[in-house]
Amino acid sequence: MKKYLTHLITKEPTPQSAPLPETTQVANSAGGYSWAVDEWGHLRRFLILGSEGGSYYASERALTLENANNVLKCIQTDGVRAVNEVVAISQEGRAPKNDPAIFALALAVTKGDEATRQAAFKALPEVCRTGTHLFTFAELVNGMRGWGRGLRRAVGGWYLAMDNRSLVYQLVKYRQRNGWTHTDTLRLAHPTPANDTQGAIFKWVTYKPNKNGTGETAHVEANPLEWAEALNAPEDQALAFIWAFERVQKAADTATVVRLIEAYDLPREALPTQWLNDPDVWAALLTKMPMTALIRNLGVMSRIGLLKPLSEAENTVVERLTNADVLRKARVHPIAVLIALRAYSLGYALKGKVNRRGQAGAEKSAGWTPTPRVLDALDAAFELAFKNVEPTNQRVMLALDVSGSMSGGMVAGVPGLTPREGSAAMAMVTARSEPNYTVVSFQDKIVPLNISARMRLTDVVKMTNGLPFGTTDCAQPMLYALEHKIAVDTFVIYTDSETWFGKIHPAAALQDYREKMGIPSKLVVVGMVSNGFTIADPNDAGMLDVVGFDASAPALIADFGRGAI
Ligand code: CA
């Protein structure tokens, strides 16, 4: 009998291949047990990480279906709340791409109840902030539902809500996407113009020359080019912008193009492509270039000889990249900066098809020499683009899951950016803000990785990428800290939560660590894949789930560490 009793009271830990007793753990994709994130947590992961590129365990299609079903679940549970979540993440610029938000909004106007649909229609201009977003939305809803009155009114309202100057900017800058143009959306929605100028603008954009090139006279009195010319640089700012756009199409020399850009703030998209190799044209564009365009075109501006060491352009670019206010106002997402950093530091662009690992069978573009000041500025911009982080001054262990599954799929649909590389970049933000930090990486044991906050982002990502693959045990950071008596206030684990190999569950290992070290340590799980799992115990107030590459994630981690949330 005594033997039986020993068996009962000896607390042999439950291995990760079985669920922790008396908990709600579920089987994950790796054959281990984790908790399920609730539908709202799952929704946030999707809105931020997307499903493009799939994951190690799921194809893009499977991951998209899984997430679409979860969005539908949220819409059925509380559709208005779902719409509000979409608006919040989209508006605050927390997600690298707006596409998942637009997708969720399209589902809400299609599958939601009356209140949900109304909320979604109202949210349209808040989520679809550019013409491109609107076309993406139109394409999605077009495949799912008809163009009823509510939808027509919402899309028409998108145009009517803008002042005329903002309207013409949208019409010129974002002219088409996936076969959709403003002519299509305006003809479907058919909004009644609020004033004469708006009426003229709508006519200009929906004008379509017939085969003889004479135009649909029923629709517009004259050829819009002639019409715009006849306006002769009109007083009205919106009409003048159209006039300048039409003029630049026919410009014959650099001086004219430069003058039109300077006088009317024409964006790059307004120019015929033949001018896009001219350094004077780019210099004129650079003065008022939107941040996202600036970040994307660093290579081009270097290649054509505008952006070079000790140049005025270099000063402008560095100044703007290191201005936190400018970055945040433009909703520049850290991933956009990371992509730019990788692309610019390469010294050439890849043309043609780029595969999942970011390598291309394609040829390289003409090259450029990256300037070190711009590289440093991009490195700094990556952190500045995150929501401001107040250091906790606590003892923080940043633990990167570098197991095999973390090298599959891509983060937010970025070719070549695996969850494991993304984790390394994310960890750097906290490492750079906290005075007391250590970075470890693990598979089924701790893998040495000498990362310090002073290192360049690109080097850190490269280091992570070079590690061998292995199986997963997410308890390793706590076991390692206990074994070496390392005092940790907050463990931050970057993972897909597909843990299965360990003899003890991560949550149990944390419990054990707390008891033996006498520290009420916390655990933050940074979810790097839009799956439905987490190693964080939802019933333990000392554990928190955040979404990897949420622009607010480092701030949330710090707030949780200091007990503010
Ligand atoms: Ca794994």
XYZ file of C-alpha atoms and ligand atoms in Angstrom:
566
model
C 0.000 0.000 0.000
C 2.758 2.423 0.935
C 4.194 2.051 -2.533
C 0.908 3.027 -4.109
C 0.735 6.074 -1.892
C 4.242 7.175 -2.887
C 3.168 7.022 -6.493
C 0.233 9.240 -5.746
C 1.975 11.938 -3.751
C 5.267 12.084 -5.636
C 4.607 14.912 -7.984
C 6.150 13.576 -11.148
C 5.688 16.441 -13.594
C 3.351 15.858 -16.508
C 5.332 15.683 -19.743
C 4.408 18.057 -22.568
C 3.077 15.110 -24.566
C 0.112 14.926 -22.137
C -2.244 17.685 -20.960
C -1.658 19.179 -17.518
C -4.322 17.571 -15.296
C -7.334 19.685 -14.403
C -6.603 22.290 -17.061
C -8.168 23.134 -20.389
C -5.087 22.297 -22.439
C -5.549 21.149 -26.024
C -3.365 19.199 -28.445
C -1.169 21.479 -30.584
C 0.114 20.726 -34.090
C 3.402 19.282 -32.830
C 1.843 16.459 -30.794
C 2.252 18.297 -27.488
C -0.276 20.142 -25.340
C -0.689 23.907 -24.973
C -3.643 26.142 -24.192
C -5.931 27.491 -26.872
C -5.945 31.273 -27.233
C -9.536 32.520 -27.112
C -11.204 33.667 -30.329
C -10.381 37.340 -29.636
C -6.713 36.610 -29.025
C -6.704 34.513 -32.184
C -8.342 37.392 -34.083
C -5.631 39.806 -32.928
C -2.916 37.390 -34.066
C -4.517 37.184 -37.489
C -4.986 40.943 -37.807
C -1.319 41.503 -36.993
C 0.506 38.485 -38.391
C -1.827 37.536 -41.249
C -1.761 34.077 -42.784
C 0.148 34.784 -45.963
C 2.946 32.280 -46.487
C 1.405 29.791 -44.038
C 3.370 28.307 -41.170
C 5.615 25.313 -40.607
C 2.579 23.187 -39.794
C -0.080 24.694 -42.059
C -0.197 25.712 -45.702
C -1.218 29.266 -46.518
C -4.658 28.012 -47.547
C -5.175 25.975 -44.377
C -3.974 28.794 -42.123
C -6.208 31.293 -43.956
C -9.275 29.049 -43.629
C -8.572 28.466 -39.954
C -8.332 32.213 -39.404
C -11.375 33.023 -41.549
C -13.414 30.588 -39.462
C -12.184 32.266 -36.324
C -13.112 35.725 -37.678
C -16.609 34.359 -38.445
C -16.834 33.002 -34.905
C -16.024 36.468 -33.550
C -18.575 38.067 -35.906
C -21.240 35.625 -34.669
C -20.319 36.020 -31.000
C -20.207 39.828 -31.016
C -19.934 41.341 -34.472
C -19.724 44.954 -33.319
C -16.863 44.079 -30.977
C -15.121 42.304 -33.879
C -15.451 45.427 -36.039
C -14.112 47.564 -33.184
C -11.074 45.278 -32.814
C -10.421 45.573 -36.540
C -10.688 49.365 -36.449
C -8.453 49.699 -33.382
C -5.596 47.621 -34.772
C -5.850 49.123 -38.244
C -6.136 52.737 -37.079
C -3.311 52.559 -34.582
C -1.015 51.119 -37.250
C -0.268 48.093 -35.067
C -0.236 45.609 -37.950
C 2.442 45.369 -40.648
C -0.214 44.946 -43.327
C -3.761 46.234 -43.519
C -5.000 43.316 -45.651
C -6.148 41.062 -42.780
C -8.166 43.991 -41.351
C -9.778 44.633 -44.745
C -10.532 40.918 -45.081
C -12.174 40.834 -41.643
C -14.188 43.963 -42.495
C -15.354 42.386 -45.750
C -16.483 39.316 -43.797
C -18.345 41.577 -41.358
C -20.328 43.338 -44.114
C -21.104 39.962 -45.679
C -21.815 37.657 -42.754
C -22.646 40.024 -39.916
C -26.101 40.781 -38.545
C -27.687 44.172 -39.206
C -25.868 45.961 -36.355
C -22.541 44.438 -37.402
C -23.013 45.417 -41.037
C -23.871 48.983 -40.067
C -20.798 49.196 -37.847
C -18.642 47.777 -40.632
C -19.990 50.223 -43.227
C -19.319 53.064 -40.835
C -15.780 51.785 -40.277
C -14.977 51.635 -44.011
C -13.094 54.962 -44.275
C -11.290 54.277 -40.985
C -9.942 50.921 -42.155
C -9.660 51.636 -45.891
C -7.592 54.803 -45.783
C -6.216 54.710 -49.319
C -7.586 53.960 -52.752
C -5.624 50.708 -52.739
C -7.326 49.617 -49.510
C -10.702 50.453 -51.046
C -9.963 48.363 -54.147
C -8.873 45.423 -51.982
C -12.144 45.723 -50.068
C -14.184 45.978 -53.286
C -12.498 42.896 -54.713
C -13.192 40.883 -51.534
C -16.854 41.850 -51.099
C -17.467 41.455 -54.818
C -16.632 37.772 -54.472
C -18.886 37.310 -51.452
C -22.035 39.402 -51.841
C -23.967 41.700 -54.114
C -23.761 45.480 -54.343
C -26.793 46.270 -52.255
C -27.812 49.727 -51.144
C -25.877 49.675 -47.877
C -22.636 48.735 -49.609
C -23.122 51.261 -52.423
C -23.793 53.997 -49.926
C -20.734 53.077 -47.850
C -18.386 53.052 -50.848
C -19.905 56.265 -52.192
C -19.504 57.774 -48.741
C -15.812 56.953 -48.854
C -15.457 59.458 -51.703
C -17.909 62.034 -50.365
C -16.329 62.215 -46.918
C -13.076 63.608 -48.276
C -12.376 67.243 -49.021
C -11.727 67.796 -52.710
C -7.961 68.196 -52.417
C -7.588 64.909 -50.477
C -9.931 63.266 -52.963
C -7.898 64.148 -56.058
C -4.715 63.042 -54.295
C -6.256 59.599 -53.737
C -7.495 59.471 -57.327
C -4.061 60.289 -58.748
C -1.833 58.374 -56.350
C -3.821 55.128 -56.175
C -5.213 54.635 -59.646
C -5.655 50.864 -59.751
C -5.170 47.576 -57.961
C -6.084 44.018 -58.991
C -7.972 45.263 -62.023
C -10.045 47.739 -59.976
C -10.028 51.448 -60.746
C -11.925 54.399 -59.320
C -14.031 54.314 -62.463
C -15.312 50.893 -61.372
C -16.030 51.763 -57.764
C -17.564 55.145 -58.590
C -19.811 53.621 -61.249
C -20.970 50.914 -58.840
C -21.523 53.247 -55.900
C -22.720 56.201 -57.961
C -22.516 58.841 -55.219
C -24.238 62.184 -55.731
C -21.564 64.883 -55.670
C -21.795 67.310 -52.780
C -20.665 70.299 -54.870
C -19.866 71.313 -58.464
C -16.134 70.808 -58.115
C -16.667 67.308 -56.796
C -18.997 66.650 -59.709
C -16.298 67.765 -62.136
C -13.751 65.523 -60.397
C -16.036 62.483 -60.614
C -16.612 63.161 -64.297
C -12.890 63.484 -64.880
C -12.116 60.178 -63.242
C -14.954 58.145 -64.752
C -14.296 59.490 -68.246
C -13.437 56.640 -70.546
C -12.504 57.290 -74.170
C -14.302 55.066 -76.657
C -12.540 53.289 -79.494
C -12.365 56.467 -81.558
C -10.775 58.268 -78.640
C -13.549 60.812 -78.641
C -14.917 59.881 -75.274
C -18.364 59.201 -73.891
C -19.898 62.558 -74.451
C -22.922 61.554 -72.454
C -20.703 61.238 -69.447
C -18.417 64.219 -69.739
C -18.585 67.276 -71.914
C -15.084 67.045 -73.263
C -11.914 65.033 -73.233
C -10.603 65.406 -69.653
C -7.147 66.246 -70.911
C -8.457 69.175 -72.894
C -10.753 70.032 -70.048
C -7.886 70.069 -67.583
C -5.791 72.125 -69.979
C -8.587 74.586 -70.476
C -8.737 75.084 -66.734
C -5.295 76.654 -67.173
C -3.931 76.147 -63.675
C -7.205 76.950 -61.938
C -7.487 78.694 -58.609
C -9.216 75.785 -56.965
C -6.511 73.616 -55.404
C -8.165 70.318 -56.253
C -8.720 71.212 -59.901
C -5.207 72.629 -60.113
C -3.843 69.297 -58.927
C -5.684 67.494 -61.728
C -4.432 70.092 -64.169
C -0.835 69.504 -62.989
C -1.287 65.750 -63.258
C -2.485 65.991 -66.846
C 0.273 68.462 -67.687
C 3.052 66.274 -66.327
C 1.899 63.415 -68.561
C 2.916 65.541 -71.535
C 5.988 67.223 -70.061
C 9.011 67.088 -72.350
C 11.844 68.196 -70.084
C 13.101 67.712 -66.524
C 12.656 71.383 -65.612
C 8.910 71.258 -66.314
C 8.486 68.054 -64.329
C 10.417 69.476 -61.379
C 8.419 72.699 -61.474
C 5.102 70.824 -61.486
C 6.198 68.613 -58.567
C 7.345 71.603 -56.562
C 4.324 73.768 -57.275
C 1.599 71.133 -56.943
C 3.095 68.441 -54.679
C 2.669 65.725 -57.269
C 3.608 62.311 -55.865
C 5.856 59.807 -57.645
C 2.814 57.829 -58.797
C 1.636 60.813 -60.854
C 4.720 60.749 -63.077
C 5.251 58.823 -66.304
C 7.908 56.170 -65.607
C 10.468 57.718 -67.947
C 11.194 60.372 -65.289
C 11.890 57.908 -62.519
C 15.597 57.583 -63.280
C 16.263 61.296 -63.026
C 18.066 62.472 -59.854
C 16.627 66.015 -60.177
C 13.104 64.619 -60.304
C 13.753 62.465 -57.225
C 15.313 65.419 -55.414
C 12.100 67.370 -56.008
C 9.991 64.407 -54.876
C 12.085 63.842 -51.747
C 11.134 67.202 -50.200
C 7.562 66.096 -49.520
C 7.848 62.361 -50.032
C 5.556 60.369 -47.702
C 7.545 58.271 -45.209
C 6.481 54.890 -46.557
C 7.583 55.909 -50.050
C 10.869 57.250 -48.712
C 11.590 54.000 -46.890
C 10.790 51.904 -49.953
C 12.833 53.949 -52.395
C 16.173 54.281 -50.617
C 17.798 51.845 -53.044
C 16.475 53.651 -56.105
C 17.597 57.037 -54.812
C 21.077 55.594 -54.178
C 21.267 53.862 -57.532
C 20.475 56.985 -59.531
C 23.098 58.939 -57.584
C 20.904 61.179 -55.423
C 21.423 59.489 -52.077
C 25.177 59.302 -51.515
C 27.612 60.028 -48.683
C 27.713 63.671 -47.521
C 24.829 64.659 -49.800
C 21.922 66.894 -48.871
C 19.611 63.972 -49.628
C 21.465 61.837 -47.085
C 20.886 64.499 -44.418
C 17.186 64.747 -45.278
C 16.720 60.977 -45.213
C 18.612 60.507 -41.931
C 16.748 63.365 -40.264
C 13.359 62.014 -41.223
C 14.159 58.370 -40.425
C 15.268 59.236 -36.905
C 12.289 61.459 -36.101
C 9.912 59.397 -33.951
C 6.999 61.816 -34.455
C 7.287 61.688 -38.214
C 7.452 57.873 -38.165
C 4.432 57.494 -35.919
C 2.312 60.063 -37.692
C 2.921 58.234 -40.951
C 1.997 54.926 -39.261
C 5.291 53.401 -40.378
C 5.307 49.856 -39.083
C 8.561 48.401 -37.695
C 8.361 45.551 -40.206
C 8.346 48.058 -43.068
C 11.578 49.452 -41.649
C 13.044 45.972 -41.231
C 12.189 45.103 -44.846
C 13.786 48.356 -46.009
C 16.877 47.719 -43.907
C 17.329 44.258 -45.383
C 16.688 45.453 -48.925
C 18.850 48.561 -48.712
C 21.789 46.802 -47.048
C 21.812 44.163 -49.834
C 22.924 46.786 -52.348
C 20.642 45.529 -55.114
C 16.999 44.660 -55.667
C 15.695 41.271 -56.697
C 13.587 41.377 -59.811
C 11.003 38.807 -60.772
C 9.657 36.001 -58.652
C 10.885 35.871 -55.089
C 10.361 32.552 -53.340
C 9.368 31.900 -49.738
C 12.911 32.036 -48.446
C 13.370 35.437 -50.040
C 15.786 34.160 -52.635
C 14.963 34.584 -56.239
C 15.725 32.766 -59.384
C 15.396 36.297 -60.680
C 18.166 38.616 -61.716
C 19.577 41.417 -59.612
C 18.883 45.044 -60.415
C 21.655 47.528 -61.016
C 23.345 47.943 -57.672
C 24.114 50.714 -55.190
C 26.438 51.201 -52.260
C 24.454 51.631 -49.038
C 25.633 54.571 -46.947
C 26.461 53.673 -43.324
C 24.577 56.714 -41.983
C 21.369 55.599 -43.679
C 21.889 52.027 -42.407
C 22.289 53.349 -38.853
C 19.241 55.574 -39.260
C 17.136 52.594 -40.408
C 18.403 50.553 -37.469
C 17.268 53.319 -35.127
C 13.977 53.801 -37.001
C 13.049 50.173 -36.355
C 12.812 50.837 -32.617
C 11.315 54.303 -33.001
C 8.472 52.857 -35.051
C 7.256 50.837 -32.070
C 4.990 52.480 -29.535
C 7.172 54.246 -26.986
C 8.654 51.787 -24.464
C 9.303 52.787 -20.845
C 11.967 50.486 -19.392
C 10.888 48.426 -16.355
C 14.446 48.235 -14.976
C 13.610 44.695 -13.922
C 15.602 41.531 -14.640
C 14.391 40.357 -18.025
C 15.218 37.125 -19.849
C 14.431 37.224 -23.567
C 14.164 33.662 -24.842
C 13.961 32.874 -28.551
C 12.430 29.601 -29.716
C 14.806 28.642 -32.533
C 13.387 25.150 -33.103
C 12.729 23.816 -36.589
C 9.116 24.976 -36.785
C 10.144 28.593 -36.210
C 12.005 28.577 -39.507
C 8.900 27.638 -41.531
C 6.451 30.036 -43.154
C 6.800 33.786 -43.021
C 5.886 36.599 -40.689
C 3.167 38.909 -42.042
C 3.726 37.581 -45.564
C 7.235 38.991 -45.823
C 9.340 36.717 -48.050
C 12.399 35.486 -46.206
C 11.256 36.704 -42.784
C 10.707 33.548 -40.739
C 9.210 33.580 -37.235
C 12.652 32.876 -35.840
C 14.257 35.857 -37.585
C 11.282 38.012 -36.631
C 11.697 36.926 -32.996
C 15.303 38.035 -32.941
C 14.391 41.461 -34.296
C 11.533 41.814 -31.785
C 13.742 40.819 -28.859
C 16.209 43.542 -29.818
C 13.627 46.243 -29.110
C 13.226 45.136 -25.491
C 16.962 44.409 -25.160
C 17.742 47.968 -26.238
C 15.234 49.515 -23.838
C 15.985 47.466 -20.699
C 19.244 47.950 -18.748
C 19.026 44.445 -17.167
C 18.460 41.896 -19.881
C 19.838 38.633 -21.153
C 19.050 36.906 -24.435
C 18.992 33.109 -24.734
C 17.731 30.836 -27.443
C 16.445 27.298 -27.085
C 15.300 24.168 -28.834
C 15.121 21.106 -26.564
C 18.065 22.665 -24.752
C 19.576 26.114 -24.476
C 21.460 27.070 -27.637
C 24.297 29.552 -27.150
C 23.588 32.853 -28.865
C 25.613 35.943 -28.057
C 23.221 38.748 -28.814
C 23.747 42.171 -27.301
C 21.676 45.317 -27.564
C 24.527 47.126 -29.307
C 24.516 44.815 -32.310
C 23.060 45.733 -35.676
C 19.643 44.317 -36.394
C 20.689 42.729 -39.672
C 23.578 40.927 -37.945
C 21.319 39.599 -35.190
C 18.816 38.278 -37.719
C 21.638 36.644 -39.674
C 22.997 34.950 -36.527
C 19.613 33.448 -35.712
C 19.221 32.259 -39.241
C 22.483 30.320 -39.130
C 21.481 28.099 -36.176
C 20.774 24.379 -36.661
C 17.207 23.050 -36.334
C 15.973 21.015 -33.376
C 12.945 19.861 -31.408
C 11.009 22.115 -29.069
C 10.850 22.435 -25.310
C 9.459 25.811 -24.228
C 10.223 25.058 -20.553
C 13.957 25.408 -21.239
C 14.327 29.112 -20.306
C 12.852 28.514 -16.813
C 14.791 25.265 -16.289
C 18.012 26.950 -17.369
C 17.450 29.979 -15.124
C 16.727 27.691 -12.169
C 19.726 25.439 -12.795
C 22.077 28.438 -12.927
C 20.258 30.373 -10.187
C 19.680 33.292 -12.530
C 17.179 35.693 -10.951
C 14.527 36.688 -13.494
C 11.517 38.953 -12.938
C 10.070 38.515 -16.399
C 10.616 35.750 -18.929
C 9.712 36.788 -22.460
C 9.403 33.802 -24.775
C 9.109 34.309 -28.550
C 7.502 31.157 -29.901
C 4.751 29.442 -31.909
C 3.804 27.533 -28.712
C 4.164 24.231 -30.586
C 6.004 22.644 -27.658
C 6.024 18.873 -27.188
C 9.431 17.522 -26.231
C 9.894 18.465 -22.577
C 9.425 16.440 -19.396
C 7.640 19.362 -17.753
C 5.147 21.921 -19.086
C 6.419 25.506 -19.356
C 3.698 26.746 -16.976
C 4.693 24.090 -14.405
C 8.379 24.915 -14.851
C 7.584 28.573 -14.140
C 5.618 27.571 -11.012
C 8.575 25.502 -9.863
C 10.983 28.342 -10.596
C 8.865 30.822 -8.616
C 8.745 28.510 -5.583
C 12.413 27.544 -5.538
C 13.795 31.012 -6.314
C 11.255 32.892 -4.202
C 10.528 35.324 -7.059
C 6.994 35.935 -8.346
C 8.292 35.785 -11.912
C 6.063 36.617 -14.830
C 5.945 35.077 -18.270
C 5.100 36.872 -21.497
C 4.442 34.704 -24.530
C 5.080 36.521 -27.791
C 3.085 34.618 -30.413
C 4.975 34.647 -33.699
C 2.486 32.590 -35.780
C -1.251 33.209 -36.271
C -2.184 29.782 -34.898
C -4.491 29.196 -31.947
C -2.033 28.030 -29.266
C -0.236 29.494 -26.295
C 1.984 28.159 -23.519
C 0.602 30.852 -21.192
C -1.891 29.581 -18.609
C -4.975 31.796 -19.088
C -5.827 31.350 -15.378
C -2.457 32.612 -14.152
C -2.488 36.394 -13.823
C 1.315 36.316 -14.046
C 1.258 35.181 -17.640
C 0.387 37.263 -20.688
C -0.047 36.664 -24.399
C 1.000 39.322 -26.866
C 1.223 39.168 -30.626
C 4.653 39.258 -32.245
C 5.150 42.350 -34.422
C 2.272 44.174 -32.851
C 3.746 47.681 -32.908
C 2.523 47.926 -29.298
C 4.061 44.603 -28.183
C 7.269 45.933 -26.546
C 5.235 48.567 -24.668
C 2.727 45.904 -23.547
C 5.567 43.643 -22.377
C 7.041 46.475 -20.303
C 3.639 47.505 -18.874
C 2.924 43.930 -17.832
C 6.409 43.597 -16.317
C 5.885 46.591 -14.084
C 2.363 45.514 -13.163
C 0.624 48.338 -15.008
C -1.681 45.924 -16.851
Ca 8.917 23.970 -32.749
